């Protein structure tokens, strides 16, 4: 299971590239395979679509009984990716196939890198997708996460099928955090169409239409603040705490 990172080849680790080069079969969904096209010459490529993850995992395990198989996943394969389901299917198969999970740059850190340094200390990550997790569970977790006062990163923030999830998540955030809390919407990090938009919890409704499934949203914590250059917002800084110990 190989993490391809947020987009282009130069954001993939050397190990991830080497593992793909050494594989006979490469499986994954179209977007991720397109991003690594230069590595796929001469390989058996199996493209599949979203929503077919279980079938893809079974196919990977069957092929891996007699071949070297790379299953690609965007970002990190262990973060809302294919690693978990492949390991579950493999465990059930009873086959003793050697397996490696190759980490990748996940959307949280890719997005954070374009938004200053909003995740310098503790932070929480929650996906707003209710395809595999019930909505009540997601909302209870959001309530706890925002209640902790640490930055919260939202994956799968707003889809066409459930556009209301994002607005509800922001309403939960406002129960715990003041209106001036900084928020970053990072769209298509390191890919074509990259955008980094800044707002506050009070005004985030104005950006709601811009938030989609290609976005990662970072809501600041109690200590997060905008990083400015004159009047311009350049990003968000969440101080790690050095100011409590050192003069600088
Ligand atoms: N395994 C992936 C996450 C898959 S869930 C990882 O580790 O990054 C899909 C969600 O990830 C998207 O809805 C979006 O919220 C986020 N995401 C993935 N790539 C992104 C990118 N390049 N820019 C912004 N968000 C991204």
mmCIF file of N, CA, C and O in Angstrom, residues 118-119 123-124 146 149-154 166 169-170 173-174 177-178 181-185 200-201 204 216-222 224 236 238:
data_model
loop_
_atom_site.group_PDB
_atom_site.id
_atom_site.type_symbol
_atom_site.label_atom_id
_atom_site.label_comp_id
_atom_site.label_asym_id
_atom_site.label_seq_id
_atom_site.Cartn_x
_atom_site.Cartn_y
_atom_site.Cartn_z
ATOM 1 N N UNK A 118 -0.084 26.088 11.108
ATOM 2 C CA UNK A 118 -1.254 26.027 12.010
ATOM 3 C C UNK A 118 -1.279 24.799 12.913
ATOM 4 O O UNK A 118 -2.037 24.759 13.868
ATOM 5 N N UNK A 119 -0.467 23.778 12.598
ATOM 6 C CA UNK A 119 -0.552 22.523 13.361
ATOM 7 C C UNK A 119 0.745 22.260 14.119
ATOM 8 O O UNK A 119 1.232 21.135 14.166
ATOM 9 N N UNK A 123 -3.150 18.447 17.554
ATOM 10 C CA UNK A 123 -4.310 18.783 16.725
ATOM 11 C C UNK A 123 -5.151 17.530 16.517
ATOM 12 O O UNK A 123 -4.698 16.421 16.801
ATOM 13 N N UNK A 124 -6.375 17.724 16.052
ATOM 14 C CA UNK A 124 -7.276 16.593 15.807
ATOM 15 C C UNK A 124 -7.663 16.567 14.339
ATOM 16 O O UNK A 124 -7.651 17.604 13.672
ATOM 17 N N UNK A 146 -13.585 20.117 19.040
ATOM 18 C CA UNK A 146 -13.571 21.579 19.158
ATOM 19 C C UNK A 146 -13.511 21.980 20.636
ATOM 20 O O UNK A 146 -12.905 22.985 20.988
ATOM 21 N N UNK A 149 -10.028 22.695 22.306
ATOM 22 C CA UNK A 149 -9.296 23.951 22.104
ATOM 23 C C UNK A 149 -8.066 23.828 21.225
ATOM 24 O O UNK A 149 -7.272 24.759 21.124
ATOM 25 N N UNK A 150 -7.886 22.674 20.596
ATOM 26 C CA UNK A 150 -6.736 22.489 19.701
ATOM 27 C C UNK A 150 -7.208 22.645 18.249
ATOM 28 O O UNK A 150 -8.406 22.542 17.977
ATOM 29 N N UNK A 151 -6.282 22.898 17.313
ATOM 30 C CA UNK A 151 -6.709 23.007 15.915
ATOM 31 C C UNK A 151 -7.374 21.706 15.442
ATOM 32 O O UNK A 151 -6.994 20.616 15.878
ATOM 33 N N UNK A 152 -8.360 21.859 14.569
ATOM 34 C CA UNK A 152 -9.066 20.692 14.029
ATOM 35 C C UNK A 152 -8.961 20.731 12.503
ATOM 36 O O UNK A 152 -9.247 21.754 11.882
ATOM 37 N N UNK A 153 -8.534 19.610 11.937
ATOM 38 C CA UNK A 153 -8.421 19.487 10.477
ATOM 39 C C UNK A 153 -9.601 18.662 9.984
ATOM 40 O O UNK A 153 -9.868 17.574 10.512
ATOM 41 N N UNK A 154 -10.296 19.182 8.984
ATOM 42 C CA UNK A 154 -11.451 18.461 8.434
ATOM 43 C C UNK A 154 -11.130 17.929 7.044
ATOM 44 O O UNK A 154 -10.797 18.699 6.129
ATOM 45 N N UNK A 166 -20.786 20.561 6.168
ATOM 46 C CA UNK A 166 -19.760 21.547 6.514
ATOM 47 C C UNK A 166 -20.346 22.657 7.392
ATOM 48 O O UNK A 166 -19.781 23.005 8.432
ATOM 49 N N UNK A 169 -20.851 21.470 10.847
ATOM 50 C CA UNK A 169 -19.577 21.346 11.580
ATOM 51 C C UNK A 169 -19.127 22.718 12.077
ATOM 52 O O UNK A 169 -18.647 22.854 13.221
ATOM 53 N N UNK A 170 -19.306 23.746 11.246
ATOM 54 C CA UNK A 170 -18.902 25.092 11.666
ATOM 55 C C UNK A 170 -19.788 25.594 12.810
ATOM 56 O O UNK A 170 -19.320 26.291 13.719
ATOM 57 N N UNK A 173 -18.410 24.104 15.852
ATOM 58 C CA UNK A 173 -17.172 24.810 16.230
ATOM 59 C C UNK A 173 -17.505 26.098 16.981
ATOM 60 O O UNK A 173 -16.867 26.437 17.981
ATOM 61 N N UNK A 174 -18.531 26.810 16.497
ATOM 62 C CA UNK A 174 -18.878 28.106 17.115
ATOM 63 C C UNK A 174 -19.423 27.952 18.532
ATOM 64 O O UNK A 174 -19.420 28.910 19.299
ATOM 65 N N UNK A 177 -15.680 27.920 20.112
ATOM 66 C CA UNK A 177 -14.596 28.827 19.730
ATOM 67 C C UNK A 177 -15.160 30.188 19.362
ATOM 68 O O UNK A 177 -16.219 30.265 18.743
ATOM 69 N N UNK A 178 -14.386 31.261 19.665
ATOM 70 C CA UNK A 178 -14.862 32.606 19.322
ATOM 71 C C UNK A 178 -14.869 32.862 17.812
ATOM 72 O O UNK A 178 -14.156 32.193 17.053
ATOM 73 N N UNK A 181 -11.683 33.179 15.528
ATOM 74 C CA UNK A 181 -10.812 32.012 15.293
ATOM 75 C C UNK A 181 -10.448 31.905 13.812
ATOM 76 O O UNK A 181 -11.330 31.899 12.949
ATOM 77 N N UNK A 182 -9.146 31.835 13.475
ATOM 78 C CA UNK A 182 -8.770 31.735 12.060
ATOM 79 C C UNK A 182 -9.114 30.372 11.450
ATOM 80 O O UNK A 182 -9.028 29.342 12.125
ATOM 81 N N UNK A 183 -9.496 30.422 10.186
ATOM 82 C CA UNK A 183 -9.828 29.192 9.440
ATOM 83 C C UNK A 183 -9.125 29.255 8.085
ATOM 84 O O UNK A 183 -9.115 30.305 7.438
ATOM 85 N N UNK A 184 -8.539 28.138 7.668
ATOM 86 C CA UNK A 184 -7.946 28.059 6.328
ATOM 87 C C UNK A 184 -8.680 27.004 5.511
ATOM 88 O O UNK A 184 -8.978 25.915 6.012
ATOM 89 N N UNK A 185 -8.996 27.354 4.274
ATOM 90 C CA UNK A 185 -9.549 26.385 3.324
ATOM 91 C C UNK A 185 -8.470 26.184 2.267
ATOM 92 O O UNK A 185 -8.135 27.115 1.541
ATOM 93 N N UNK A 200 -12.502 33.600 9.049
ATOM 94 C CA UNK A 200 -12.665 33.365 10.490
ATOM 95 C C UNK A 200 -13.916 32.518 10.687
ATOM 96 O O UNK A 200 -14.740 32.393 9.782
ATOM 97 N N UNK A 201 -14.039 32.003 11.881
ATOM 98 C CA UNK A 201 -15.214 31.180 12.176
ATOM 99 C C UNK A 201 -16.507 31.986 12.001
ATOM 100 O O UNK A 201 -17.524 31.455 11.553
ATOM 101 N N UNK A 204 -16.916 32.317 7.959
ATOM 102 C CA UNK A 204 -16.618 31.175 7.079
ATOM 103 C C UNK A 204 -17.803 30.839 6.165
ATOM 104 O O UNK A 204 -17.620 30.298 5.074
ATOM 105 N N UNK A 216 -9.177 20.793 2.094
ATOM 106 C CA UNK A 216 -8.963 20.428 3.490
ATOM 107 C C UNK A 216 -9.135 21.716 4.285
ATOM 108 O O UNK A 216 -8.632 22.768 3.876
ATOM 109 N N UNK A 217 -9.883 21.634 5.379
ATOM 110 C CA UNK A 217 -10.167 22.833 6.166
ATOM 111 C C UNK A 217 -9.471 22.723 7.513
ATOM 112 O O UNK A 217 -9.526 21.672 8.166
ATOM 113 N N UNK A 218 -8.792 23.786 7.890
ATOM 114 C CA UNK A 218 -8.117 23.813 9.189
ATOM 115 C C UNK A 218 -8.759 24.917 10.039
ATOM 116 O O UNK A 218 -8.747 26.088 9.638
ATOM 117 N N UNK A 219 -9.341 24.519 11.159
ATOM 118 C CA UNK A 219 -9.921 25.493 12.098
ATOM 119 C C UNK A 219 -8.917 25.658 13.236
ATOM 120 O O UNK A 219 -8.501 24.666 13.846
ATOM 121 N N UNK A 220 -8.503 26.892 13.483
ATOM 122 C CA UNK A 220 -7.484 27.146 14.504
ATOM 123 C C UNK A 220 -7.947 26.763 15.901
ATOM 124 O O UNK A 220 -9.142 26.613 16.170
ATOM 125 N N UNK A 221 -6.983 26.610 16.789
ATOM 126 C CA UNK A 221 -7.279 26.328 18.192
ATOM 127 C C UNK A 221 -7.232 27.608 19.012
ATOM 128 O O UNK A 221 -7.147 28.714 18.468
ATOM 129 N N UNK A 222 -7.261 27.434 20.347
ATOM 130 C CA UNK A 222 -7.298 28.606 21.245
ATOM 131 C C UNK A 222 -6.114 29.542 21.016
ATOM 132 O O UNK A 222 -6.230 30.744 21.207
ATOM 133 N N UNK A 224 -4.212 29.738 18.154
ATOM 134 C CA UNK A 224 -3.903 30.040 16.750
ATOM 135 C C UNK A 224 -4.226 31.500 16.438
ATOM 136 O O UNK A 224 -5.188 32.059 16.959
ATOM 137 N N UNK A 236 -1.564 31.112 9.025
ATOM 138 C CA UNK A 236 -1.979 30.949 10.425
ATOM 139 C C UNK A 236 -0.777 30.398 11.190
ATOM 140 O O UNK A 236 -0.069 29.520 10.693
ATOM 141 N N UNK A 238 0.145 28.681 14.903
ATOM 142 C CA UNK A 238 -0.242 28.197 16.230
ATOM 143 C C UNK A 238 1.057 28.056 17.005
ATOM 144 O O UNK A 238 1.835 27.133 16.738
#
